[in-house]
Short mmCIF file of C-alpha atoms in Angstrom, two decimals:
data_model
loop_
_atom_site.label_atom_id
_atom_site.label_comp_id
_atom_site.label_asym_id
_atom_site.label_seq_id
_atom_site.Cartn_x
_atom_site.Cartn_y
_atom_site.Cartn_z
CA MET E 487 157.21 64.64 127.38
CA ILE E 488 161.05 65.32 128.32
CA LEU E 489 163.10 62.42 129.36
CA ASP E 490 164.31 63.06 132.93
CA VAL E 491 167.92 64.03 132.84
CA ARG E 492 169.04 61.73 135.52
CA THR E 493 167.37 58.79 133.36
CA VAL E 494 169.81 59.79 130.59
CA PHE E 495 172.72 59.88 132.74
CA PHE E 496 172.11 56.39 133.99
CA ILE E 497 171.30 55.09 130.63
CA THR E 498 174.53 56.49 129.60
CA PHE E 499 176.28 54.94 132.33
CA LEU E 500 174.94 51.48 131.70
CA TYR E 501 175.86 51.44 127.93
CA GLY E 502 179.11 53.06 128.28
CA LEU E 503 180.08 50.78 131.12
CA LEU E 504 178.94 47.58 129.02
CA THR E 505 181.01 48.65 126.19
CA GLY E 506 183.89 49.47 128.28
CA VAL E 507 183.89 46.07 129.73
CA GLY E 508 183.34 44.41 126.49
CA LEU E 509 186.44 46.17 125.11
CA ILE E 510 188.36 44.82 128.14
CA SER E 511 187.00 41.45 127.60
CA ALA E 512 187.77 41.60 123.78
CA SER E 513 191.23 42.55 124.33
CA ARG E 514 192.07 38.86 125.69
CA SER E 515 191.89 37.95 121.79
CA TYR E 516 194.64 40.23 120.98
CA SER E 517 198.30 40.79 122.26
CA GLY E 518 201.20 43.14 122.61
CA THR E 519 200.47 46.76 122.61
CA LEU E 520 197.21 46.27 120.94
CA ARG E 521 195.90 44.49 124.00
CA ARG E 522 197.28 47.30 126.12
CA SER E 523 195.65 49.86 124.15
CA MET E 524 192.26 48.10 124.29
CA ASN E 525 192.61 47.59 128.15
CA VAL E 526 193.39 51.08 128.48
CA MET E 527 190.47 52.34 126.47
CA GLY E 528 188.01 50.07 128.16
CA ALA E 529 189.23 51.32 131.50
CA GLY E 530 188.75 54.73 130.16
CA ALA E 531 185.21 54.09 129.39
CA VAL E 532 184.77 52.41 132.94
CA PHE E 533 186.18 55.66 134.60
CA LEU E 534 184.25 58.00 132.39
CA MET E 535 181.08 56.35 133.15
CA SER E 536 181.72 56.17 136.71
CA GLY E 537 181.97 59.88 136.62
CA VAL E 538 178.67 60.11 134.66
CA LEU E 539 177.05 57.85 137.33
CA ALA E 540 178.59 60.37 140.15
CA ALA E 541 176.90 63.33 138.38
CA GLY E 542 173.46 61.57 138.09
CA LEU E 543 173.73 60.59 141.81
CA GLN E 544 174.14 63.99 143.27
CA GLY E 545 171.49 64.57 145.95
CA ILE E 546 170.55 60.87 145.98
CA TRP E 547 173.35 58.77 147.43
CA LEU E 548 176.10 61.43 147.07
CA THR E 549 176.47 64.99 148.52
CA SER E 550 177.03 67.88 145.95
CA PHE E 551 180.61 68.03 147.14
CA SER E 552 181.36 64.47 146.64
CA SER E 553 179.52 64.35 143.19
CA VAL E 554 181.38 67.48 141.99
CA LEU E 555 184.87 65.98 143.17
CA LEU E 556 184.07 62.48 141.64
CA ALA E 557 182.26 63.68 138.38
CA ASN E 558 184.73 66.05 137.33
CA PHE E 559 187.96 63.97 137.92
CA LEU E 560 186.65 60.48 136.79
CA MET E 561 185.24 61.90 133.66
CA LEU E 562 188.33 63.73 132.68
CA TRP E 563 190.42 60.89 133.69
CA GLY E 564 188.42 58.41 131.55
CA ALA E 565 188.67 61.03 128.60
CA GLY E 566 192.29 61.24 129.25
CA GLU E 567 192.73 57.50 129.08
CA TYR E 568 190.95 57.45 125.60
CA TYR E 569 193.83 59.43 124.46
CA GLN E 570 196.40 57.42 126.03
CA ALA E 571 194.74 54.36 124.65
CA LEU E 572 195.24 55.91 121.09
CA ARG E 573 198.91 56.68 121.78
CA LEU E 574 199.20 52.74 122.52
CA PHE E 575 197.55 52.18 119.43
CA ASP E 576 200.10 54.13 117.66
CA GLY E 577 203.06 52.43 119.36
CA GLN E 578 203.83 55.23 121.52
CA VAL E 579 204.23 55.34 125.22
CA THR E 580 201.52 56.65 127.54
CA ASN E 581 201.93 60.13 129.38
CA ARG E 582 199.69 59.72 132.16
CA TRP E 583 201.08 62.91 134.10
CA PHE E 584 199.44 64.95 131.38
CA THR E 585 196.01 63.26 132.12
CA PHE E 586 196.49 63.69 135.83
CA ALA E 587 197.46 67.34 135.47
CA VAL E 588 194.37 67.98 133.64
CA ALA E 589 191.83 66.09 135.80
CA ALA E 590 193.42 67.55 139.00
CA ALA E 591 193.76 70.93 137.85
CA VAL E 592 190.10 71.42 136.42
CA THR E 593 188.62 69.29 139.43
CA GLY E 594 190.39 71.69 141.83
CA VAL E 595 189.21 74.85 139.82
CA ASN E 596 185.73 73.50 140.19
CA LEU E 597 186.00 72.56 143.84
CA PHE E 598 187.02 76.06 144.53
CA PHE E 599 183.96 77.57 142.55
CA TYR E 600 181.70 75.07 144.42
CA ALA E 601 182.92 75.76 148.00
CA ALA E 602 184.73 79.14 148.22
CA VAL E 603 182.96 80.87 145.48
CA PRO E 604 179.84 79.16 144.45
CA PHE E 605 179.13 79.90 140.58
CA LEU E 606 177.61 76.96 138.95
CA SER E 607 177.78 78.46 135.50
CA THR E 608 181.77 78.73 135.66
CA ARG E 609 182.19 75.14 136.82
CA VAL E 610 179.88 73.95 133.79
CA ILE E 611 182.05 76.20 131.44
CA VAL E 612 185.47 74.88 132.91
CA MET E 613 184.50 71.32 133.19
CA SER E 614 182.89 71.33 129.50
CA LEU E 615 186.02 72.94 127.65
CA ALA E 616 188.49 70.71 129.49
CA PHE E 617 186.48 67.63 128.36
CA SER E 618 185.79 68.96 124.83
CA PHE E 619 189.67 69.35 124.63
CA LEU E 620 190.42 65.95 125.54
CA MET E 621 187.95 64.56 123.09
CA GLY E 622 188.83 66.67 120.42
CA LEU E 623 192.77 65.80 121.10
CA SER E 624 191.66 62.15 120.62
CA GLY E 625 189.75 62.96 117.35
CA ILE E 626 192.93 64.56 116.07
CA ARG E 627 195.13 61.53 116.95
CA ILE E 628 193.17 59.20 114.82
CA LEU E 629 193.06 61.69 112.05
CA ARG E 630 196.76 61.67 112.05
CA SER E 631 197.44 58.13 113.06
CA ARG E 632 199.65 56.01 110.65
CA SER E 633 198.18 53.06 112.10
CA VAL E 634 194.50 53.54 110.99
CA SER E 635 193.51 52.19 107.24
CA GLY E 636 190.54 52.73 105.67
CA THR E 637 188.74 56.12 105.26
CA SER E 638 185.41 55.06 106.51
CA VAL E 639 186.61 53.60 109.84
CA ARG E 640 188.97 56.59 110.38
CA ASN E 641 186.21 59.24 109.78
CA THR E 642 183.78 57.17 112.05
CA ALA E 643 186.16 57.14 114.83
CA SER E 644 187.38 60.47 114.72
CA GLY E 645 183.91 61.67 114.16
CA SER E 646 182.65 60.01 117.11
CA PHE E 647 185.14 62.15 119.30
CA TRP E 648 184.26 65.16 117.45
CA LEU E 649 180.78 64.65 118.03
CA VAL E 650 181.19 64.57 121.94
CA SER E 651 183.59 67.22 121.89
CA LEU E 652 181.38 69.70 119.85
CA LEU E 653 178.25 68.85 121.97
CA PHE E 654 180.14 70.19 124.99
CA VAL E 655 181.38 73.17 123.16
CA ALA E 656 177.71 73.85 122.43
CA ARG E 657 177.24 73.55 126.09
CA VAL E 658 179.60 76.08 126.84
CA VAL E 659 177.80 78.63 124.40
CA GLY E 660 174.30 77.58 125.75
CA THR E 661 175.81 78.46 129.36
CA LEU E 662 177.53 81.97 128.27
CA PHE E 663 174.76 83.24 125.75
CA PHE E 664 171.58 81.69 126.88
CA GLY E 665 171.77 81.65 130.86
CA GLY E 666 171.83 78.12 131.44
CA TYR E 667 172.84 76.64 134.68
CA LYS E 668 171.86 79.41 137.18
CA THR E 669 170.53 77.09 139.90
CA ALA E 670 170.61 73.36 139.16
CA LEU E 671 172.97 71.05 137.14
CA LEU E 672 170.20 68.56 136.41
CA HIS E 673 167.41 70.73 135.27
CA ASN E 674 165.10 68.88 133.24
CA ASN E 675 164.57 70.51 129.58
CA LEU E 676 164.81 69.83 126.02
CA TRP E 677 168.26 71.30 125.72
CA GLN E 678 169.67 69.19 128.71
CA THR E 679 167.77 66.06 127.17
CA LEU E 680 169.37 66.60 123.58
CA LEU E 681 172.81 67.38 124.94
CA PHE E 682 173.46 64.47 127.14
CA SER E 683 171.43 61.80 124.62
CA GLY E 684 173.62 63.08 121.93
CA SER E 685 176.73 62.72 124.27
CA ALA E 686 175.46 59.07 125.07
CA VAL E 687 175.42 58.04 121.45
CA GLY E 688 178.81 59.43 120.86
CA PHE E 689 180.23 57.39 123.61
CA VAL E 690 178.76 54.19 122.55
CA LEU E 691 179.97 55.20 118.85
CA ILE E 692 183.57 55.96 120.43
CA ASN E 693 184.10 52.68 121.87
CA PHE E 694 182.33 50.51 118.75
CA SER E 695 184.57 52.20 116.09
CA TYR E 696 187.53 51.83 118.27
CA LEU E 697 186.99 47.94 118.15
CA LEU E 698 186.80 48.50 114.59
CA LEU E 699 190.06 50.22 114.52
CA CYS E 700 191.51 47.17 116.47
CA ASN E 701 190.04 44.66 114.18
CA GLY E 702 191.57 46.24 111.20
CA GLN E 703 195.00 46.48 112.88
CA PHE E 704 194.96 42.90 113.96
CA ASN E 705 194.01 41.98 110.45
CA ARG E 706 196.89 44.07 108.86
CA HIS E 707 199.03 42.25 111.30
CA LEU E 708 198.15 38.86 110.21
CA GLU E 709 198.36 39.79 106.48
CA GLN E 710 202.08 41.22 107.52
CA LEU E 711 202.80 37.76 109.22
CA ALA E 712 201.70 35.85 106.10
CA LEU E 713 203.97 38.07 104.08
CA THR E 714 207.10 38.66 106.09
CA ASP E 715 209.77 36.16 107.70
CA PRO E 716 209.26 36.67 111.61
CA LEU E 717 213.27 36.65 112.29
CA THR E 718 214.37 39.32 109.91
CA GLU E 719 211.10 40.94 109.02
CA LEU E 720 211.72 40.62 105.11
CA PHE E 721 209.67 39.26 102.88
CA ASN E 722 209.30 35.50 103.02
CA ARG E 723 209.78 33.39 99.82
CA ARG E 724 206.10 33.38 98.80
CA ALA E 725 205.71 36.97 99.01
CA PHE E 726 209.08 37.57 97.30
CA SER E 727 207.92 35.43 94.30
CA ASP E 728 204.70 36.98 93.79
CA LEU E 729 206.38 40.62 93.84
CA ALA E 730 209.02 39.40 91.44
CA LEU E 731 206.22 38.21 88.90
CA ARG E 732 204.59 41.59 89.18
CA GLU E 733 207.67 43.30 88.59
CA ILE E 734 208.60 41.00 85.66
CA ALA E 735 205.14 41.50 84.13
CA ARG E 736 205.65 45.35 84.48
CA SER E 737 209.21 45.36 83.00
CA ALA E 738 207.99 43.14 79.99
CA ARG E 739 205.37 45.86 79.25
CA SER E 740 207.56 48.86 79.66
CA GLY E 741 210.94 47.22 78.51
CA GLU E 742 212.66 48.49 81.59
CA PRO E 743 215.50 46.21 83.10
CA LEU E 744 215.19 44.19 85.94
CA SER E 745 217.89 42.42 87.76
CA LEU E 746 218.17 39.72 90.67
CA ILE E 747 220.94 39.21 93.36
CA MET E 748 220.99 36.29 95.08
CA ILE E 749 223.15 36.05 98.43
CA ASP E 750 224.29 33.48 100.57
CA ALA E 751 225.93 33.73 104.01
CA ASP E 752 229.31 32.04 103.61
CA GLY E 753 230.30 29.74 106.71
CA PHE E 754 226.87 30.23 108.50
CA LYS E 755 226.80 26.64 109.82
CA LYS E 756 230.29 27.28 111.65
CA VAL E 757 228.69 30.41 113.28
CA ASN E 758 225.86 27.98 114.80
CA ASP E 759 228.22 25.40 115.72
CA THR E 760 230.88 27.75 117.40
CA PHE E 761 228.51 30.32 119.07
CA GLY E 762 225.30 28.80 119.22
CA HIS E 763 222.02 29.33 117.35
CA ALA E 764 221.22 32.58 119.10
CA ALA E 765 224.12 33.98 117.37
CA GLY E 766 223.19 32.65 114.15
CA ASP E 767 219.68 34.23 114.47
CA ARG E 768 221.47 37.58 115.16
CA VAL E 769 223.82 36.96 112.16
CA LEU E 770 220.71 36.80 110.01
CA GLN E 771 219.16 39.95 111.22
CA HIS E 772 222.62 41.99 110.94
CA LEU E 773 222.73 40.69 107.41
CA SER E 774 219.00 41.67 106.51
CA ASP E 775 219.84 45.22 108.01
CA LEU E 776 222.87 45.53 106.19
CA ILE E 777 221.13 44.55 102.96
CA ARG E 778 218.26 46.95 103.60
CA GLU E 779 220.84 49.72 104.32
CA ASN E 780 222.57 49.21 100.97
CA VAL E 781 219.65 48.92 98.46
CA ARG E 782 217.02 51.49 97.38
CA PRO E 783 213.45 51.93 98.72
CA GLN E 784 212.09 50.44 95.62
CA ASP E 785 214.20 47.27 95.56
CA VAL E 786 212.48 44.25 96.87
CA VAL E 787 214.44 42.13 99.69
CA GLY E 788 213.40 38.79 101.00
CA ARG E 789 214.74 36.01 102.76
CA LEU E 790 214.31 32.92 100.60
CA GLY E 791 214.98 30.37 103.30
CA GLY E 792 217.98 29.48 105.84
CA ASP E 793 220.64 31.72 104.84
CA GLU E 794 219.85 32.71 101.74
CA PHE E 795 218.55 36.05 100.59
CA ALA E 796 217.55 37.65 97.32
CA VAL E 797 217.26 41.31 96.06
CA LEU E 798 215.28 42.30 93.18
CA LEU E 799 216.28 45.58 91.34
CA PRO E 800 213.44 47.11 89.22
CA GLY E 801 214.97 49.39 86.61
CA ALA E 802 218.45 48.19 86.88
CA ASN E 803 220.27 46.35 84.23
CA HIS E 804 223.03 44.03 84.80
CA ILE E 805 226.03 46.46 85.16
CA MET E 806 224.03 48.31 87.77
CA ALA E 807 223.18 45.26 89.90
CA LEU E 808 226.74 44.17 89.75
CA GLY E 809 227.65 47.63 91.44
CA VAL E 810 224.92 46.82 93.92
CA GLU E 811 226.53 43.44 94.53
CA GLU E 812 229.67 44.65 95.04
CA ARG E 813 228.52 47.26 97.59
CA LEU E 814 226.78 44.53 99.50
CA VAL E 815 229.72 42.32 99.83
CA ALA E 816 231.88 45.35 101.05
CA ALA E 817 229.28 46.39 103.61
CA VAL E 818 229.14 42.82 105.12
CA ASP E 819 233.04 42.65 105.11
CA GLU E 820 233.20 45.95 106.83
CA HIS E 821 230.83 45.37 109.52
CA PRO E 822 231.26 42.15 111.56
CA LEU E 823 228.80 41.38 114.12
CA SER E 824 229.18 42.58 117.82
CA TRP E 825 228.66 39.51 119.89
CA HIS E 826 229.01 39.83 123.59
CA GLU E 827 232.58 41.17 124.05
CA GLY E 828 233.74 40.14 120.68
CA LYS E 829 232.88 40.32 117.10
CA ILE E 830 231.82 37.58 114.48
CA PRO E 831 233.42 38.35 111.06
CA LEU E 832 230.92 37.82 108.34
CA ARG E 833 231.23 37.17 104.47
CA ILE E 834 228.49 36.84 101.71
CA SER E 835 228.72 35.37 98.30
CA ALA E 836 226.49 36.87 95.68
CA GLY E 837 225.43 36.11 92.09
CA THR E 838 223.64 38.43 89.58
CA ALA E 839 221.58 38.11 86.46
CA ALA E 840 219.34 40.46 84.46
CA LEU E 841 215.90 39.41 83.17
CA ASN E 842 215.90 38.43 79.69
CA LEU E 843 213.21 40.71 78.03
CA GLY E 844 212.92 38.81 74.94
CA ASP E 845 211.57 35.87 77.18
CA PRO E 846 210.84 37.46 80.59
CA ASP E 847 210.64 34.14 82.81
CA PHE E 848 210.94 34.11 86.85
CA ASP E 849 212.36 30.64 87.11
CA ASP E 850 214.63 31.34 84.30
CA LEU E 851 216.10 34.71 86.08
CA LEU E 852 216.32 32.79 89.40
CA SER E 853 218.03 29.92 87.70
CA ARG E 854 220.75 32.13 86.12
CA ALA E 855 221.31 33.96 89.42
CA ASP E 856 221.68 30.88 91.54
CA ASP E 857 224.34 29.61 88.95
CA ALA E 858 226.34 32.98 89.32
CA LEU E 859 226.10 32.69 93.11
CA TYR E 860 227.32 29.42 93.21
CA ARG E 861 230.28 30.21 90.73
CA ALA E 862 231.03 33.11 93.29
CA LYS E 863 231.08 30.64 96.36
CA ARG E 864 233.41 28.16 94.10
CA HIS E 865 235.72 31.24 93.67
CA GLY E 866 235.88 32.21 97.15
CA ASN E 867 233.82 35.38 96.52
#
């Protein structure tokens, strides 16, 4: 017994609608662009499933013209929203003109082949190709996304989109070479049932795997918050200490040098008292940017608290580290902070110490760098 195609459409609509509404509801637990992305993804599912419902209601509650108009536009708009949601997921802006252009153009073409030149097979091919293109585009987006971690989740999410995309390509092939859709869109046969049942499974997998992507990104965000200083986005004291211990252990094994620079902002309290705490925050951010710009990618930069920073230099001996220290002091001197209509001059003091490879101890390294810092402050450097 072959399951009625309309029944498959209605089941697809119900499952897809529930998962779409579930995404919108789940988005309340998130924030920022991730929340917006989930809302757009959920809305896309609702639009797409509304289009599926419009196709299933053809000849029951909707005229053929209304069904063609709504099914084509809503399904394509929903597929386009999936793609826009993934752009938001990657931190990019949406481009809904692209979605509208595809949905409107294909709907217009298919209305022409419905009203002016009735040709059902052409409508099926045009719609299937456009829908397959949008779903495949989303699959590629996930594969190339830098916001997705975990191969299994990435492959599942991308594979879900590709499953639906390939099923609609198969629909085109069946229509072109096996004479499908000569008279009725909702004709009951095994091919139709398998095609749309597979698509229904794909739609559910898309929403489910996307939720896994969001959960993974949210967990990474929590991990980042635990490791970084929220104001400067540098490593916090705990994370810096953990990384320093790893680098010290590596240097002890390899015999490579390792140095530490301690940095303190001179006159920071005066900046707060004179210009306010908002200016003080901007000073710390400005100093963080300057430090990052003047060290190597492999160097570890952290804010240890207040106006105190530290830079760990793997592979750098004491002389090399002193050169970095001088470069940092000069960079801060040469780049005052622009604040409103004026500038706030800045100075830092810095102290450097190299790891004693005979007795590699982090507390000792930190203490000697601190001593060098305070000597620099006493001498006005």
